[in-house]
Amino acid sequence: MYSPDIHHRQSIRLREFDYSTAGMYFITVCVHERECLFGSICDGEMTLNEAGRMAGAVWQKMPERFPNAMLDEFRIMPNHFHGIICITDGVGAPLAAPGFDSHEFNKGAASSAPTIGKNQGAASSAPTLGKIMRAFKSISAIEANHILDRQGQPLWQRNYYERIIRDDGELTNIREYIADNPAKWAEDKENPDSA
């Protein structure tokens, strides 16, 4: 049984928040010990290696496993991952804070990101953000460790960071942040060479 007094870990999730609630989330997942396993950045451009391309492919397949998940902007970096994910209400409409324009969501979506239609089946129980992230981390870790010939080692740090996206302005800013991440690698706090 987990006890914060014994295990010295505090949850970074919002208490009392239902992470199966339809809405948009900005996700960051870091590689264990910030090791650069997914490629490199040169002149502000990210060049993915085979493990990095595989991690991106696993992320893009998450809606096949979780039909109520829609993907938007995402970026694999040398040692971390940023992505925007939307959990829908089962009929394709992302729900968020009042005033959020759900039509704005698909404007920045990657061309390969699927959309959910009214006739598309929903999962029998709403997936939580945690369940989606556990699947992504588990599948990508197994595949990346196989590619990198490092079976049995941790790929990702424990947990992940999420931010609930509350309006169109926040969505636009986060999309820009993700897109600009490689160009700002020299100052990135996840860059082991920037101290």
Tab-separated table of C-alpha atoms in Angstrom:
chain	number	residue	atom	x	y	z
A	1	MET	CA	0.000	0.000	0.000
A	2	TYR	CA	1.385	3.394	-0.995
A	3	SER	CA	2.019	5.870	1.805
A	4	PRO	CA	3.572	9.323	1.114
A	5	ASP	CA	5.167	9.208	4.583
A	6	ILE	CA	7.021	6.000	3.735
A	7	HIS	CA	7.547	6.331	-0.006
A	8	HIS	CA	8.261	10.077	-0.055
A	9	ARG	CA	6.270	10.599	-3.226
A	10	GLN	CA	3.483	13.062	-3.696
A	11	SER	CA	0.970	12.864	-6.495
A	12	ILE	CA	1.225	15.602	-9.096
A	13	ARG	CA	-2.383	14.975	-10.161
A	14	LEU	CA	-5.126	17.382	-9.097
A	15	ARG	CA	-7.051	16.003	-6.167
A	16	GLU	CA	-10.722	15.358	-6.785
A	17	PHE	CA	-10.293	15.766	-10.576
A	18	ASP	CA	-11.728	13.019	-12.787
A	19	TYR	CA	-9.096	12.377	-15.459
A	20	SER	CA	-11.629	10.514	-17.583
A	21	THR	CA	-13.457	13.841	-17.973
A	22	ALA	CA	-13.670	15.018	-21.561
A	23	GLY	CA	-11.153	17.786	-22.121
A	24	MET	CA	-7.757	18.684	-23.513
A	25	TYR	CA	-4.467	17.980	-21.781
A	26	PHE	CA	-0.854	19.024	-22.400
A	27	ILE	CA	1.424	16.101	-21.553
A	28	THR	CA	5.161	15.923	-20.911
A	29	VAL	CA	6.994	12.635	-20.320
A	30	CYS	CA	10.748	12.541	-19.617
A	31	VAL	CA	13.262	9.807	-20.348
A	32	HIS	CA	14.803	8.188	-17.263
A	33	GLU	CA	17.732	10.288	-16.010
A	34	ARG	CA	17.276	12.653	-18.985
A	35	GLU	CA	19.262	10.322	-21.221
A	36	CYS	CA	19.080	11.381	-24.881
A	37	LEU	CA	17.754	8.197	-26.497
A	38	PHE	CA	15.471	9.445	-29.277
A	39	GLY	CA	17.851	11.354	-31.528
A	40	SER	CA	19.608	14.699	-31.571
A	41	ILE	CA	19.089	18.369	-32.341
A	42	CYS	CA	21.310	20.202	-34.797
A	43	ASP	CA	20.719	23.804	-35.855
A	44	GLY	CA	17.334	23.841	-34.133
A	45	GLU	CA	16.036	20.771	-35.966
A	46	MET	CA	15.175	17.467	-34.297
A	47	THR	CA	16.506	14.371	-36.065
A	48	LEU	CA	14.802	11.265	-34.738
A	49	ASN	CA	16.607	7.960	-34.581
A	50	GLU	CA	14.779	4.637	-34.936
A	51	ALA	CA	13.698	4.660	-31.276
A	52	GLY	CA	12.376	8.223	-31.606
A	53	ARG	CA	10.406	7.380	-34.749
A	54	MET	CA	8.971	4.334	-32.982
A	55	ALA	CA	7.888	6.414	-29.941
A	56	GLY	CA	6.082	8.805	-32.289
A	57	ALA	CA	4.387	5.899	-34.051
A	58	VAL	CA	3.231	4.417	-30.732
A	59	TRP	CA	1.743	7.791	-29.733
A	60	GLN	CA	-0.081	8.100	-33.055
A	61	LYS	CA	-1.665	4.670	-32.522
A	62	MET	CA	-3.130	5.514	-29.095
A	63	PRO	CA	-6.551	6.409	-30.614
A	64	GLU	CA	-6.786	2.870	-32.019
A	65	ARG	CA	-6.557	1.536	-28.476
A	66	PHE	CA	-8.605	4.367	-26.920
A	67	PRO	CA	-11.301	5.558	-29.376
A	68	ASN	CA	-12.187	8.537	-27.167
A	69	ALA	CA	-8.654	9.917	-27.482
A	70	MET	CA	-7.814	12.468	-30.154
A	71	LEU	CA	-4.274	13.707	-30.783
A	72	ASP	CA	-3.108	17.187	-31.645
A	73	GLU	CA	0.394	18.689	-31.803
A	74	PHE	CA	3.193	16.526	-30.415
A	75	ARG	CA	6.966	16.413	-30.495
A	76	ILE	CA	9.534	13.755	-29.664
A	77	MET	CA	12.652	15.445	-28.264
A	78	PRO	CA	16.020	13.775	-27.538
A	79	ASN	CA	15.014	12.929	-23.969
A	80	HIS	CA	11.376	13.872	-23.533
A	81	PHE	CA	8.008	13.999	-25.227
A	82	HIS	CA	5.384	16.754	-25.411
A	83	GLY	CA	1.878	16.175	-26.700
A	84	ILE	CA	-1.653	17.473	-26.640
A	85	ILE	CA	-4.371	14.896	-26.187
A	86	CYS	CA	-8.112	15.350	-26.114
A	87	ILE	CA	-10.432	12.945	-24.362
A	88	THR	CA	-13.819	13.239	-26.041
A	89	ASP	CA	-17.334	12.587	-24.794
A	90	GLY	CA	-17.747	9.646	-27.177
A	91	VAL	CA	-19.333	11.554	-30.059
A	92	GLY	CA	-16.276	13.527	-31.112
A	93	ALA	CA	-16.765	16.737	-29.161
A	94	PRO	CA	-13.914	17.771	-26.906
A	95	LEU	CA	-15.241	19.391	-23.786
A	96	ALA	CA	-13.304	21.982	-21.856
A	97	ALA	CA	-13.745	25.112	-19.810
A	98	PRO	CA	-16.623	27.426	-20.764
A	99	GLY	CA	-15.839	29.490	-23.826
A	100	PHE	CA	-13.519	26.877	-25.366
A	101	ASP	CA	-14.071	26.571	-29.111
A	102	SER	CA	-14.019	22.835	-29.821
A	103	HIS	CA	-13.620	23.519	-33.571
A	104	GLU	CA	-10.240	25.133	-32.812
A	105	PHE	CA	-8.856	21.772	-31.691
A	106	ASN	CA	-8.501	20.123	-35.092
A	107	LYS	CA	-6.850	23.165	-36.708
A	108	GLY	CA	-3.465	22.201	-35.255
A	109	ALA	CA	-3.867	18.464	-35.361
A	110	ALA	CA	-1.228	16.411	-37.083
A	111	SER	CA	-2.470	15.264	-40.475
A	112	SER	CA	-2.290	11.651	-39.361
A	113	ALA	CA	-4.242	12.269	-36.148
A	114	PRO	CA	-7.620	10.536	-36.378
A	115	THR	CA	-10.877	12.219	-35.541
A	116	ILE	CA	-13.843	10.593	-33.886
A	117	GLY	CA	-17.117	10.452	-35.771
A	118	LYS	CA	-20.622	9.943	-34.379
A	119	ASN	CA	-20.824	6.434	-35.786
A	120	GLN	CA	-17.482	5.371	-34.399
A	121	GLY	CA	-17.703	3.089	-31.380
A	122	ALA	CA	-16.617	4.326	-27.975
A	123	ALA	CA	-14.880	2.260	-25.357
A	124	SER	CA	-17.204	0.547	-22.899
A	125	SER	CA	-15.765	2.608	-20.072
A	126	ALA	CA	-14.200	6.023	-20.441
A	127	PRO	CA	-10.402	5.776	-20.459
A	128	THR	CA	-8.607	7.929	-17.963
A	129	LEU	CA	-5.648	10.032	-18.952
A	130	GLY	CA	-3.561	7.822	-16.657
A	131	LYS	CA	-4.617	4.664	-18.484
A	132	ILE	CA	-3.722	6.193	-21.847
A	133	MET	CA	-0.345	7.365	-20.588
A	134	ARG	CA	0.442	4.006	-18.953
A	135	ALA	CA	-0.226	2.271	-22.273
A	136	PHE	CA	1.929	4.740	-24.213
A	137	LYS	CA	4.819	4.505	-21.769
A	138	SER	CA	4.664	0.717	-21.505
A	139	ILE	CA	4.418	-0.042	-25.231
A	140	SER	CA	7.037	2.538	-26.234
A	141	ALA	CA	9.425	1.378	-23.485
A	142	ILE	CA	9.289	-2.237	-24.637
A	143	GLU	CA	9.793	-1.276	-28.282
A	144	ALA	CA	12.519	1.339	-27.655
A	145	ASN	CA	14.466	-0.927	-25.336
A	146	HIS	CA	14.363	-3.645	-27.988
A	147	ILE	CA	15.602	-1.218	-30.672
A	148	LEU	CA	18.310	0.180	-28.383
A	149	ASP	CA	19.306	-3.302	-27.113
A	150	ARG	CA	18.715	-2.323	-23.467
A	151	GLN	CA	15.981	-4.716	-22.365
A	152	GLY	CA	14.951	-4.545	-18.724
A	153	GLN	CA	16.067	-0.961	-18.168
A	154	PRO	CA	13.688	1.887	-17.420
A	155	LEU	CA	13.004	4.073	-20.434
A	156	TRP	CA	10.751	6.721	-18.920
A	157	GLN	CA	10.882	8.507	-15.595
A	158	ARG	CA	8.087	7.613	-13.234
A	159	ASN	CA	4.880	9.545	-13.776
A	160	TYR	CA	4.281	12.328	-16.299
A	161	TYR	CA	3.286	15.975	-16.213
A	162	GLU	CA	-0.084	17.175	-17.407
A	163	ARG	CA	-1.781	20.519	-17.706
A	164	ILE	CA	-5.480	20.934	-18.345
A	165	ILE	CA	-5.945	23.201	-21.371
A	166	ARG	CA	-8.707	25.643	-20.495
A	167	ASP	CA	-9.212	27.859	-23.565
A	168	ASP	CA	-8.211	28.625	-27.152
A	169	GLY	CA	-5.452	31.041	-26.156
A	170	GLU	CA	-3.790	28.429	-23.971
A	171	LEU	CA	-4.119	25.842	-26.758
A	172	THR	CA	-2.429	28.192	-29.247
A	173	ASN	CA	0.415	28.982	-26.830
A	174	ILE	CA	1.036	25.319	-26.045
A	175	ARG	CA	1.040	24.382	-29.728
A	176	GLU	CA	3.654	27.071	-30.362
A	177	TYR	CA	5.725	25.910	-27.390
A	178	ILE	CA	5.734	22.324	-28.701
A	179	ALA	CA	6.573	23.366	-32.267
A	180	ASP	CA	9.389	25.687	-31.101
A	181	ASN	CA	10.905	23.194	-28.644
A	182	PRO	CA	13.792	22.033	-30.892
A	183	ALA	CA	14.824	25.616	-31.710
A	184	LYS	CA	15.037	26.365	-27.978
A	185	TRP	CA	16.884	23.170	-27.002
A	186	ALA	CA	19.986	25.061	-25.819
A	187	GLU	CA	17.935	26.661	-23.007
A	188	ASP	CA	15.649	23.679	-22.349
A	189	LYS	CA	15.720	22.545	-18.710
A	190	GLU	CA	15.565	18.924	-19.955
A	191	ASN	CA	18.765	19.396	-21.973
A	192	PRO	CA	21.539	17.740	-19.947
A	193	ASP	CA	24.064	20.173	-21.480
A	194	SER	CA	22.203	23.322	-20.362
A	195	ALA	CA	23.001	24.087	-16.769
